[in-house]
Tab-separated table of N, CA and C in Angstrom:
chain	number	residue	atom	x	y	z
A	1	MET	N	-29.995	36.487	9.461
A	1	MET	CA	-29.854	35.552	8.359
A	1	MET	C	-28.422	35.577	7.801
A	2	GLY	N	-27.815	36.764	7.755
A	2	GLY	CA	-26.446	36.898	7.248
A	2	GLY	C	-25.452	36.147	8.110
A	3	LYS	N	-25.640	36.208	9.452
A	3	LYS	CA	-24.734	35.489	10.355
A	3	LYS	C	-24.886	33.984	10.177
A	4	LEU	N	-26.093	33.535	9.960
A	4	LEU	CA	-26.352	32.113	9.759
A	4	LEU	C	-25.604	31.608	8.520
A	5	ILE	N	-25.620	32.382	7.454
A	5	ILE	CA	-24.916	32.004	6.228
A	5	ILE	C	-23.408	32.003	6.469
A	6	LYS	N	-22.901	32.993	7.216
A	6	LYS	CA	-21.469	33.031	7.531
A	6	LYS	C	-21.063	31.814	8.353
A	7	TYR	N	-21.880	31.432	9.337
A	7	TYR	CA	-21.583	30.242	10.148
A	7	TYR	C	-21.568	28.989	9.271
A	8	PHE	N	-22.547	28.925	8.360
A	8	PHE	CA	-22.611	27.776	7.469
A	8	PHE	C	-21.361	27.699	6.597
A	9	LEU	N	-20.953	28.817	6.003
A	9	LEU	CA	-19.777	28.844	5.146
A	9	LEU	C	-18.508	28.509	5.930
A	10	ASN	N	-18.393	29.018	7.168
A	10	ASN	CA	-17.237	28.668	8.011
A	10	ASN	C	-17.216	27.172	8.299
A	11	GLY	N	-18.363	26.619	8.617
A	11	GLY	CA	-18.456	25.178	8.863
A	11	GLY	C	-18.125	24.381	7.618
A	12	LEU	N	-18.607	24.854	6.473
A	12	LEU	CA	-18.324	24.180	5.204
A	12	LEU	C	-16.828	24.178	4.906
A	13	LEU	N	-16.158	25.296	5.161
A	13	LEU	CA	-14.714	25.384	4.923
A	13	LEU	C	-13.934	24.452	5.839
A	14	LEU	N	-14.454	24.198	7.023
A	14	LEU	CA	-13.788	23.275	7.938
A	14	LEU	C	-14.104	21.818	7.631
A	15	VAL	N	-15.360	21.527	7.368
A	15	VAL	CA	-15.813	20.148	7.236
A	15	VAL	C	-15.542	19.563	5.846
A	16	ALA	N	-15.737	20.339	4.789
A	16	ALA	CA	-15.641	19.806	3.426
A	16	ALA	C	-14.290	19.153	3.118
A	17	PRO	N	-13.155	19.797	3.388
A	17	PRO	CA	-11.887	19.122	3.068
A	17	PRO	C	-11.688	17.823	3.845
A	18	ILE	N	-12.101	17.797	5.105
A	18	ILE	CA	-11.951	16.593	5.923
A	18	ILE	C	-12.835	15.479	5.382
A	19	VAL	N	-14.093	15.788	5.134
A	19	VAL	CA	-15.040	14.786	4.649
A	19	VAL	C	-14.618	14.263	3.277
A	20	LEU	N	-14.206	15.162	2.382
A	20	LEU	CA	-13.788	14.722	1.049
A	20	LEU	C	-12.529	13.854	1.105
A	21	THR	N	-11.585	14.204	1.976
A	21	THR	CA	-10.372	13.396	2.121
A	21	THR	C	-10.725	11.992	2.615
A	22	VAL	N	-11.563	11.908	3.650
A	22	VAL	CA	-11.976	10.611	4.182
A	22	VAL	C	-12.746	9.823	3.113
A	23	TYR	N	-13.633	10.501	2.393
A	23	TYR	CA	-14.414	9.846	1.345
A	23	TYR	C	-13.505	9.258	0.265
A	24	ILE	N	-12.519	10.034	-0.188
A	24	ILE	CA	-11.605	9.568	-1.235
A	24	ILE	C	-10.808	8.367	-0.747
A	25	LEU	N	-10.316	8.411	0.496
A	25	LEU	CA	-9.550	7.286	1.035
A	25	LEU	C	-10.412	6.029	1.163
A	26	VAL	N	-11.637	6.181	1.661
A	26	VAL	CA	-12.538	5.031	1.791
A	26	VAL	C	-12.889	4.476	0.409
A	27	ALA	N	-13.165	5.361	-0.539
A	27	ALA	CA	-13.476	4.918	-1.904
A	27	ALA	C	-12.287	4.177	-2.509
A	28	LEU	N	-11.069	4.651	-2.225
A	28	LEU	CA	-9.867	3.979	-2.711
A	28	LEU	C	-9.755	2.572	-2.117
A	29	PHE	N	-10.025	2.444	-0.801
A	29	PHE	CA	-10.011	1.127	-0.160
A	29	PHE	C	-10.984	0.185	-0.852
A	30	PHE	N	-12.220	0.620	-1.027
A	30	PHE	CA	-13.239	-0.233	-1.629
A	30	PHE	C	-12.902	-0.567	-3.082
A	31	TRP	N	-12.352	0.405	-3.811
A	31	TRP	CA	-11.995	0.180	-5.214
A	31	TRP	C	-10.910	-0.882	-5.319
A	32	ILE	N	-9.862	-0.761	-4.497
A	32	ILE	CA	-8.771	-1.746	-4.536
A	32	ILE	C	-9.272	-3.102	-4.052
A	33	ASP	N	-10.108	-3.117	-3.001
A	33	ASP	CA	-10.693	-4.385	-2.542
A	33	ASP	C	-11.488	-5.033	-3.670
A	34	GLY	N	-12.238	-4.226	-4.426
A	34	GLY	CA	-13.026	-4.735	-5.549
A	34	GLY	C	-12.143	-5.290	-6.651
A	35	LEU	N	-11.026	-4.618	-6.914
A	35	LEU	CA	-10.092	-5.109	-7.932
A	35	LEU	C	-9.527	-6.466	-7.561
A	36	MET	N	-9.326	-6.665	-6.271
A	36	MET	CA	-8.718	-7.912	-5.811
A	36	MET	C	-9.766	-8.939	-5.394
A	37	ASN	N	-11.034	-8.616	-5.627
A	37	ASN	CA	-12.132	-9.535	-5.318
A	37	ASN	C	-12.175	-9.898	-3.832
A	38	ILE	N	-11.980	-8.918	-2.979
A	38	ILE	CA	-12.001	-9.122	-1.523
A	38	ILE	C	-13.285	-8.509	-0.985
A	39	ASP	N	-13.944	-9.202	-0.065
A	39	ASP	CA	-15.174	-8.712	0.549
A	39	ASP	C	-14.854	-7.525	1.462
A	40	SER	N	-15.208	-6.317	1.004
A	40	SER	CA	-14.890	-5.099	1.755
A	40	SER	C	-15.647	-5.009	3.074
A	41	GLU	N	-16.806	-5.635	3.127
A	41	GLU	CA	-17.590	-5.579	4.367
A	41	GLU	C	-16.900	-6.365	5.474
A	42	LYS	N	-16.342	-7.526	5.119
A	42	LYS	CA	-15.679	-8.372	6.105
A	42	LYS	C	-14.278	-7.875	6.439
A	43	TYR	N	-13.517	-7.505	5.410
A	43	TYR	CA	-12.106	-7.148	5.584
A	43	TYR	C	-11.793	-5.810	4.900
A	44	PRO	N	-12.279	-4.704	5.423
A	44	PRO	CA	-12.004	-3.415	4.769
A	44	PRO	C	-10.513	-3.076	4.816
A	45	GLY	N	-9.987	-2.687	3.672
A	45	GLY	CA	-8.577	-2.307	3.591
A	45	GLY	C	-7.624	-3.444	3.336
A	46	LEU	N	-8.119	-4.678	3.342
A	46	LEU	CA	-7.233	-5.823	3.106
A	46	LEU	C	-6.674	-5.789	1.691
A	47	GLY	N	-7.466	-5.310	0.741
A	47	GLY	CA	-6.992	-5.193	-0.639
A	47	GLY	C	-5.832	-4.223	-0.746
A	48	LEU	N	-5.928	-3.105	-0.049
A	48	LEU	CA	-4.847	-2.115	-0.065
A	48	LEU	C	-3.587	-2.692	0.563
A	49	LEU	N	-3.746	-3.378	1.679
A	49	LEU	CA	-2.608	-4.008	2.342
A	49	LEU	C	-1.974	-5.078	1.443
A	50	THR	N	-2.811	-5.900	0.819
A	50	THR	CA	-2.317	-6.943	-0.088
A	50	THR	C	-1.585	-6.321	-1.268
A	51	MET	N	-2.163	-5.254	-1.835
A	51	MET	CA	-1.537	-4.574	-2.969
A	51	MET	C	-0.179	-4.006	-2.562
A	52	PHE	N	-0.093	-3.411	-1.392
A	52	PHE	CA	1.162	-2.846	-0.891
A	52	PHE	C	2.225	-3.936	-0.744
A	53	VAL	N	1.833	-5.064	-0.149
A	53	VAL	CA	2.776	-6.169	0.049
A	53	VAL	C	3.229	-6.731	-1.299
A	54	LEU	N	2.292	-6.940	-2.223
A	54	LEU	CA	2.647	-7.495	-3.536
A	54	LEU	C	3.602	-6.572	-4.303
A	55	VAL	N	3.303	-5.289	-4.314
A	55	VAL	CA	4.163	-4.338	-5.031
A	55	VAL	C	5.545	-4.286	-4.386
A	56	THR	N	5.603	-4.340	-3.060
A	56	THR	CA	6.890	-4.343	-2.360
A	56	THR	C	7.689	-5.599	-2.692
A	57	VAL	N	7.033	-6.761	-2.722
A	57	VAL	CA	7.716	-8.020	-3.066
A	57	VAL	C	8.225	-7.961	-4.508
A	58	VAL	N	7.401	-7.448	-5.423
A	58	VAL	CA	7.838	-7.319	-6.821
A	58	VAL	C	9.050	-6.392	-6.903
A	59	GLY	N	9.036	-5.295	-6.166
A	59	GLY	CA	10.179	-4.381	-6.144
A	59	GLY	C	11.423	-5.048	-5.606
A	60	PHE	N	11.281	-5.862	-4.578
A	60	PHE	CA	12.411	-6.583	-3.999
A	60	PHE	C	12.987	-7.582	-5.007
A	61	ILE	N	12.097	-8.335	-5.652
A	61	ILE	CA	12.536	-9.328	-6.635
A	61	ILE	C	13.194	-8.641	-7.833
A	62	ALA	N	12.629	-7.506	-8.249
A	62	ALA	CA	13.168	-6.792	-9.415
A	62	ALA	C	14.578	-6.280	-9.180
A	63	ARG	N	14.950	-6.070	-7.929
A	63	ARG	CA	16.293	-5.577	-7.604
A	63	ARG	C	17.358	-6.681	-7.675
A	64	SER	N	16.923	-7.940	-7.713
A	64	SER	CA	17.905	-9.027	-7.743
A	64	SER	C	18.540	-9.115	-9.130
A	65	LEU	N	19.782	-9.530	-9.172
A	65	LEU	CA	20.534	-9.600	-10.430
A	65	LEU	C	19.995	-10.669	-11.368
A	66	ALA	N	19.414	-11.727	-10.830
A	66	ALA	CA	18.921	-12.830	-11.658
A	66	ALA	C	17.728	-12.402	-12.516
A	67	VAL	N	16.918	-11.483	-12.018
A	67	VAL	CA	15.697	-11.078	-12.720
A	67	VAL	C	15.961	-9.928	-13.698
A	68	ARG	N	17.034	-9.207	-13.479
A	68	ARG	CA	17.323	-8.019	-14.292
A	68	ARG	C	17.306	-8.288	-15.801
A	69	PRO	N	17.934	-9.369	-16.314
A	69	PRO	CA	17.887	-9.624	-17.765
A	69	PRO	C	16.463	-9.831	-18.286
A	70	LEU	N	15.614	-10.471	-17.490
A	70	LEU	CA	14.217	-10.659	-17.907
A	70	LEU	C	13.480	-9.327	-17.993
A	71	LEU	N	13.757	-8.433	-17.061
A	71	LEU	CA	13.123	-7.112	-17.085
A	71	LEU	C	13.576	-6.308	-18.300
A	72	VAL	N	14.847	-6.379	-18.617
A	72	VAL	CA	15.374	-5.678	-19.789
A	72	VAL	C	14.722	-6.218	-21.058
A	73	LEU	N	14.590	-7.531	-21.169
A	73	LEU	CA	13.950	-8.152	-22.322
A	73	LEU	C	12.483	-7.729	-22.432
A	74	ALA	N	11.763	-7.776	-21.320
A	74	ALA	CA	10.344	-7.377	-21.318
A	74	ALA	C	10.198	-5.912	-21.720
A	75	GLU	N	11.094	-5.062	-21.234
A	75	GLU	CA	11.023	-3.645	-21.571
A	75	GLU	C	11.306	-3.416	-23.060
A	76	ARG	N	12.247	-4.163	-23.627
A	76	ARG	CA	12.536	-4.058	-25.068
A	76	ARG	C	11.308	-4.417	-25.886
A	77	ILE	N	10.635	-5.495	-25.485
A	77	ILE	CA	9.432	-5.928	-26.201
A	77	ILE	C	8.354	-4.850	-26.124
A	78	LEU	N	8.159	-4.276	-24.942
A	78	LEU	CA	7.156	-3.225	-24.779
A	78	LEU	C	7.496	-1.989	-25.621
A	79	HIS	N	8.778	-1.661	-25.702
A	79	HIS	CA	9.196	-0.483	-26.475
A	79	HIS	C	9.064	-0.697	-27.979
A	80	ARG	N	9.102	-1.938	-28.434
A	80	ARG	CA	9.022	-2.230	-29.872
A	80	ARG	C	7.606	-2.504	-30.358
A	81	THR	N	6.671	-2.675	-29.450
A	81	THR	CA	5.296	-2.979	-29.844
A	81	THR	C	4.557	-1.675	-30.157
A	82	PRO	N	4.017	-1.551	-31.381
A	82	PRO	CA	3.312	-0.317	-31.734
A	82	PRO	C	2.155	-0.034	-30.771
A	83	LEU	N	1.885	1.194	-30.531
A	83	LEU	CA	0.852	1.712	-29.630
A	83	LEU	C	1.174	1.415	-28.168
A	84	VAL	N	1.535	0.175	-27.861
A	84	VAL	CA	1.900	-0.178	-26.488
A	84	VAL	C	3.122	0.624	-26.061
A	85	SER	N	4.063	0.812	-26.995
A	85	SER	CA	5.294	1.540	-26.657
A	85	SER	C	4.995	2.983	-26.262
A	86	ILE	N	4.044	3.618	-26.916
A	86	ILE	CA	3.691	5.006	-26.584
A	86	ILE	C	3.104	5.075	-25.182
A	87	ILE	N	2.172	4.178	-24.896
A	87	ILE	CA	1.516	4.179	-23.580
A	87	ILE	C	2.521	3.834	-22.489
A	88	TYR	N	3.283	2.755	-22.701
A	88	TYR	CA	4.225	2.299	-21.682
A	88	TYR	C	5.304	3.340	-21.405
A	89	SER	N	5.924	3.877	-22.441
A	89	SER	CA	7.022	4.829	-22.226
A	89	SER	C	6.519	6.120	-21.584
A	90	SER	N	5.318	6.561	-21.951
A	90	SER	CA	4.761	7.770	-21.334
A	90	SER	C	4.494	7.547	-19.851
A	91	LEU	N	3.879	6.418	-19.515
A	91	LEU	CA	3.590	6.129	-18.109
A	91	LEU	C	4.878	5.914	-17.314
A	92	LYS	N	5.846	5.221	-17.907
A	92	LYS	CA	7.119	4.984	-17.216
A	92	LYS	C	7.831	6.309	-16.936
A	93	ASP	N	7.866	7.196	-17.928
A	93	ASP	CA	8.500	8.503	-17.741
A	93	ASP	C	7.772	9.321	-16.675
A	94	LEU	N	6.441	9.247	-16.665
A	94	LEU	CA	5.666	9.993	-15.669
A	94	LEU	C	5.956	9.485	-14.258
A	95	PHE	N	5.960	8.168	-14.086
A	95	PHE	CA	6.252	7.610	-12.760
A	95	PHE	C	7.686	7.903	-12.349
A	96	ASP	N	8.622	7.795	-13.281
A	96	ASP	CA	10.018	8.120	-12.974
A	96	ASP	C	10.171	9.578	-12.563
A	97	ALA	N	9.397	10.458	-13.183
A	97	ALA	CA	9.492	11.881	-12.866
A	97	ALA	C	9.086	12.163	-11.432
A	98	PHE	N	8.145	11.375	-10.895
A	98	PHE	CA	7.663	11.623	-9.538
A	98	PHE	C	8.367	10.775	-8.479
A	99	VAL	N	8.619	9.492	-8.753
A	99	VAL	CA	9.142	8.620	-7.700
A	99	VAL	C	10.380	7.829	-8.084
A	100	GLY	N	10.859	7.963	-9.287
A	100	GLY	CA	12.005	7.168	-9.703
A	100	GLY	C	13.329	7.733	-9.228
A	101	ASP	N	14.408	7.086	-9.665
A	101	ASP	CA	15.745	7.563	-9.329
A	101	ASP	C	16.064	8.859	-10.056
A	102	ASN	N	15.314	9.149	-11.116
A	102	ASN	CA	15.580	10.312	-11.957
A	102	ASN	C	14.423	11.310	-11.861
A	103	GLN	N	14.080	11.721	-10.640
A	103	GLN	CA	12.938	12.614	-10.428
A	103	GLN	C	13.132	13.928	-11.172
A	104	LYS	N	12.061	14.418	-11.786
A	104	LYS	CA	12.143	15.636	-12.596
A	104	LYS	C	11.560	16.861	-11.896
A	105	PHE	N	10.634	16.677	-10.993
A	105	PHE	CA	9.985	17.835	-10.379
A	105	PHE	C	10.638	18.158	-9.044
A	106	ASN	N	11.960	18.252	-9.049
A	106	ASN	CA	12.680	18.532	-7.813
A	106	ASN	C	13.495	19.817	-7.899
A	107	ARG	N	13.289	20.596	-8.980
A	107	ARG	CA	14.009	21.857	-9.126
A	107	ARG	C	13.022	22.978	-9.401
A	108	PRO	N	12.434	23.548	-8.347
A	108	PRO	CA	11.467	24.633	-8.541
A	108	PRO	C	12.149	25.894	-9.063
A	109	VAL	N	11.448	26.592	-9.957
A	109	VAL	CA	11.989	27.815	-10.541
A	109	VAL	C	10.933	28.905	-10.588
A	110	LEU	N	11.405	30.128	-10.664
A	110	LEU	CA	10.572	31.313	-10.855
A	110	LEU	C	10.948	31.861	-12.226
A	111	VAL	N	9.971	31.999	-13.125
A	111	VAL	CA	10.249	32.426	-14.489
A	111	VAL	C	9.598	33.784	-14.736
A	112	CYS	N	10.398	34.733	-15.189
A	112	CYS	CA	9.878	36.045	-15.566
A	112	CYS	C	9.242	35.897	-16.945
A	113	VAL	N	7.922	36.056	-17.029
A	113	VAL	CA	7.222	35.874	-18.302
A	113	VAL	C	6.898	37.204	-18.982
A	114	ASN	N	7.006	38.307	-18.236
A	114	ASN	CA	6.768	39.624	-18.832
A	114	ASN	C	7.617	40.649	-18.081
A	115	GLU	N	8.649	41.132	-18.725
A	115	GLU	CA	9.587	42.060	-18.092
A	115	GLU	C	8.929	43.401	-17.767
A	116	GLU	N	8.015	43.864	-18.630
A	116	GLU	CA	7.354	45.156	-18.403
A	116	GLU	C	6.508	45.174	-17.138
A	117	THR	N	5.682	44.131	-16.996
A	117	THR	CA	4.764	44.092	-15.853
A	117	THR	C	5.339	43.346	-14.655
A	118	LYS	N	6.546	42.814	-14.819
A	118	LYS	CA	7.181	42.017	-13.768
A	118	LYS	C	6.287	40.841	-13.366
A	119	ALA	N	5.730	40.153	-14.371
A	119	ALA	CA	4.887	38.981	-14.124
A	119	ALA	C	5.763	37.730	-14.096
A	120	TYR	N	5.505	36.862	-13.128
A	120	TYR	CA	6.297	35.651	-12.942
A	120	TYR	C	5.387	34.439	-12.859
A	121	ARG	N	5.965	33.264	-13.168
A	121	ARG	CA	5.275	31.994	-12.995
A	121	ARG	C	6.184	31.054	-12.228
A	122	LEU	N	5.569	30.222	-11.379
A	122	LEU	CA	6.300	29.174	-10.676
A	122	LEU	C	6.199	27.890	-11.487
A	123	GLY	N	7.297	27.171	-11.551
A	123	GLY	CA	7.293	25.913	-12.273
A	123	GLY	C	8.453	25.049	-11.824
A	124	PHE	N	8.771	24.050	-12.632
A	124	PHE	CA	9.850	23.120	-12.327
A	124	PHE	C	10.721	22.946	-13.565
A	125	ALA	N	12.024	23.167	-13.409
A	125	ALA	CA	12.957	22.941	-14.511
A	125	ALA	C	13.042	21.436	-14.742
A	126	THR	N	12.785	21.012	-15.988
A	126	THR	CA	12.823	19.585	-16.292
A	126	THR	C	13.959	19.228	-17.236
A	127	CYS	N	14.463	20.202	-17.981
A	127	CYS	CA	15.568	19.943	-18.906
A	127	CYS	C	16.325	21.244	-19.131
A	128	ASP	N	17.622	21.239	-18.827
A	128	ASP	CA	18.428	22.457	-18.952
A	128	ASP	C	18.997	22.661	-20.348
A	129	ASP	N	18.935	21.650	-21.194
A	129	ASP	CA	19.579	21.739	-22.497
A	129	ASP	C	18.629	21.264	-23.581
A	130	ILE	N	18.224	22.173	-24.451
A	130	ILE	CA	17.307	21.842	-25.546
A	130	ILE	C	18.094	21.844	-26.862
A	131	ALA	N	19.314	21.387	-26.819
A	131	ALA	CA	20.166	21.364	-28.012
A	131	ALA	C	19.564	20.480	-29.102
A	132	GLY	N	18.778	19.481	-28.710
A	132	GLY	CA	18.133	18.606	-29.691
A	132	GLY	C	17.189	19.365	-30.612
A	133	LEU	N	16.697	20.508	-30.160
A	133	LEU	CA	15.835	21.360	-30.983
A	133	LEU	C	16.643	22.495	-31.619
A	134	HIS	N	17.957	22.422	-31.485
A	134	HIS	CA	18.872	23.442	-31.994
A	134	HIS	C	18.599	24.804	-31.353
A	135	ARG	N	18.236	24.769	-30.074
A	135	ARG	CA	17.999	26.005	-29.315
A	135	ARG	C	18.681	25.873	-27.952
A	136	PRO	N	20.011	25.891	-27.909
A	136	PRO	CA	20.731	25.681	-26.642
A	136	PRO	C	20.494	26.780	-25.613
A	137	GLU	N	19.975	27.911	-26.038
A	137	GLU	CA	19.720	29.006	-25.090
A	137	GLU	C	18.408	28.817	-24.322
A	138	LEU	N	17.633	27.805	-24.704
A	138	LEU	CA	16.351	27.548	-24.049
A	138	LEU	C	16.460	26.366	-23.092
A	139	MET	N	15.522	26.328	-22.151
A	139	MET	CA	15.398	25.190	-21.238
A	139	MET	C	13.922	24.873	-21.083
A	140	ALA	N	13.611	23.686	-20.598
A	140	ALA	CA	12.225	23.267	-20.439
A	140	ALA	C	11.777	23.500	-18.994
A	141	VAL	N	10.626	24.145	-18.856
A	141	VAL	CA	10.025	24.390	-17.550
A	141	VAL	C	8.593	23.885	-17.598
A	142	TYR	N	8.226	23.080	-16.604
A	142	TYR	CA	6.874	22.524	-16.513
A	142	TYR	C	6.086	23.336	-15.499
A	143	TYR	N	4.886	23.774	-15.910
A	143	TYR	CA	4.002	24.535	-15.037
A	143	TYR	C	2.768	23.690	-14.710
A	144	PRO	N	2.666	23.167	-13.494
A	144	PRO	CA	1.439	22.443	-13.129
A	144	PRO	C	0.264	23.416	-13.077
A	145	HIS	N	-0.911	22.929	-13.409
A	145	HIS	CA	-2.116	23.755	-13.314
A	145	HIS	C	-2.644	23.743	-11.884
A	146	SER	N	-3.248	24.831	-11.493
A	146	SER	CA	-3.856	24.910	-10.172
A	146	SER	C	-5.153	24.110	-10.153
A	147	TYR	N	-5.416	23.442	-9.037
A	147	TYR	CA	-6.635	22.653	-8.819
A	147	TYR	C	-6.871	21.642	-9.927
A	148	ASN	N	-5.799	21.040	-10.415
A	148	ASN	CA	-5.920	20.096	-11.500
A	148	ASN	C	-4.674	19.212	-11.501
A	149	PHE	N	-4.742	18.095	-12.151
A	149	PHE	CA	-3.578	17.234	-12.285
A	149	PHE	C	-3.114	17.253	-13.728
A	150	SER	N	-2.810	18.430	-14.188
A	150	SER	CA	-2.283	18.598	-15.534
A	150	SER	C	-1.333	19.785	-15.499
A	151	GLY	N	-0.782	20.120	-16.616
A	151	GLY	CA	0.133	21.244	-16.673
A	151	GLY	C	0.547	21.501	-18.096
A	152	GLU	N	1.508	22.404	-18.263
A	152	GLU	CA	2.003	22.697	-19.601
A	152	GLU	C	3.507	22.887	-19.547
A	153	LEU	N	4.129	22.569	-20.651
A	153	LEU	CA	5.573	22.705	-20.768
A	153	LEU	C	5.865	23.931	-21.615
A	154	GLN	N	6.826	24.732	-21.184
A	154	GLN	CA	7.199	25.917	-21.939
A	154	GLN	C	8.722	25.965	-22.042
A	155	LEU	N	9.216	26.300	-23.224
A	155	LEU	CA	10.644	26.476	-23.420
A	155	LEU	C	10.940	27.963	-23.231
A	156	VAL	N	11.801	28.273	-22.295
A	156	VAL	CA	12.041	29.670	-21.918
A	156	VAL	C	13.534	29.981	-21.974
A	157	PRO	N	13.876	31.251	-22.186
A	157	PRO	CA	15.291	31.626	-22.143
A	157	PRO	C	15.867	31.361	-20.748
A	158	LYS	N	17.080	30.844	-20.715
A	158	LYS	CA	17.692	30.501	-19.436
A	158	LYS	C	17.822	31.707	-18.520
A	159	GLU	N	18.045	32.885	-19.086
A	159	GLU	CA	18.211	34.073	-18.238
A	159	GLU	C	16.907	34.525	-17.583
A	160	SER	N	15.773	33.981	-18.017
A	160	SER	CA	14.488	34.316	-17.396
A	160	SER	C	14.181	33.441	-16.186
A	161	VAL	N	15.031	32.444	-15.931
A	161	VAL	CA	14.760	31.453	-14.892
A	161	VAL	C	15.613	31.719	-13.658
A	162	THR	N	14.964	31.687	-12.498
A	162	THR	CA	15.647	31.790	-11.212
A	162	THR	C	15.339	30.533	-10.424
A	163	TYR	N	16.369	29.792	-10.038
A	163	TYR	CA	16.156	28.594	-9.231
A	163	TYR	C	15.818	29.005	-7.805
A	164	LEU	N	14.867	28.313	-7.222
A	164	LEU	CA	14.408	28.623	-5.871
A	164	LEU	C	14.993	27.635	-4.873
A	165	GLU	N	15.396	28.133	-3.737
A	165	GLU	CA	15.902	27.287	-2.649
A	165	GLU	C	14.735	26.928	-1.730
A	166	LEU	N	13.765	26.213	-2.278
A	166	LEU	CA	12.566	25.811	-1.544
A	166	LEU	C	12.319	24.331	-1.793
A	167	PRO	N	11.661	23.644	-0.851
A	167	PRO	CA	11.316	22.237	-1.092
A	167	PRO	C	10.334	22.113	-2.260
A	168	SER	N	10.598	21.184	-3.158
A	168	SER	CA	9.739	20.983	-4.326
A	168	SER	C	8.297	20.707	-3.933
A	169	SER	N	8.104	19.923	-2.875
A	169	SER	CA	6.742	19.578	-2.458
A	169	SER	C	5.963	20.816	-2.038
A	170	GLU	N	6.626	21.772	-1.398
A	170	GLU	CA	5.951	22.997	-0.973
A	170	GLU	C	5.567	23.857	-2.174
A	171	VAL	N	6.452	23.939	-3.161
A	171	VAL	CA	6.161	24.722	-4.365
A	171	VAL	C	5.020	24.081	-5.140
A	172	MET	N	5.040	22.732	-5.260
A	172	MET	CA	3.956	22.040	-5.962
A	172	MET	C	2.632	22.268	-5.253
A	173	LYS	N	2.625	22.170	-3.925
A	173	LYS	CA	1.399	22.390	-3.153
A	173	LYS	C	0.895	23.817	-3.363
A	174	PHE	N	1.803	24.792	-3.384
A	174	PHE	CA	1.439	26.190	-3.579
A	174	PHE	C	0.804	26.400	-4.957
A	175	ILE	N	1.400	25.779	-5.992
A	175	ILE	CA	0.873	25.929	-7.341
A	175	ILE	C	-0.483	25.247	-7.483
A	176	VAL	N	-0.556	23.983	-7.034
A	176	VAL	CA	-1.792	23.222	-7.206
A	176	VAL	C	-2.939	23.853	-6.416
A	177	SER	N	-2.620	24.480	-5.289
A	177	SER	CA	-3.674	25.126	-4.501
A	177	SER	C	-4.062	26.492	-5.067
A	178	GLY	N	-3.450	26.890	-6.164
A	178	GLY	CA	-3.761	28.190	-6.740
A	178	GLY	C	-3.158	29.327	-5.953
A	179	GLY	N	-2.133	29.053	-5.178
A	179	GLY	CA	-1.476	30.088	-4.383
A	179	GLY	C	-2.109	30.298	-3.029
A	180	VAL	N	-3.054	29.454	-2.659
A	180	VAL	CA	-3.745	29.593	-1.390
A	180	VAL	C	-2.919	29.078	-0.226
A	181	SER	N	-2.215	27.960	-0.407
A	181	SER	CA	-1.417	27.413	0.683
A	181	SER	C	-0.176	28.275	0.879
A	182	LYS	N	0.405	28.189	2.045
A	182	LYS	CA	1.567	29.017	2.394
A	182	LYS	C	2.845	28.401	1.843
A	183	LEU	N	3.782	29.271	1.458
A	183	LEU	CA	5.114	28.814	1.032
A	183	LEU	C	6.056	28.872	2.185
């Protein structure tokens, strides 16, 4: 009976990540197809393809000089509208941090959080100068949570931070996996 349970657990460890990944991708296809009112049974994935093409065309048009003044005007209006400005600026900053020209999670660091026990945390330096808080000796480090899409920001002494010569994506994967994936 013990061997049977071990075989089951080994199979579960192999099959579960694959099945869940496929399930999430298929659910994403159907969700986007539903948003675009496309019959998923007839044309599965057409919504995703259409969304990709539309976003790419919008990106191309947004890069033209003729549209730039309209984008600046629209952004000013969004920034001045109460409540909308909080939502818009937060989402814009979040997207910029991951995929914009001003990516923030590209400097992995190792922070000594307890000198006595030699305890360290992995994170990402997001701001080297906290002079706005009148604490120039501090810097901002973001710590993503493991197995979650959240994290926390901590202001730490600069001398506690060691920059790592590692790819940011590998460090993020290591943190989000709870240290299970290889660095």
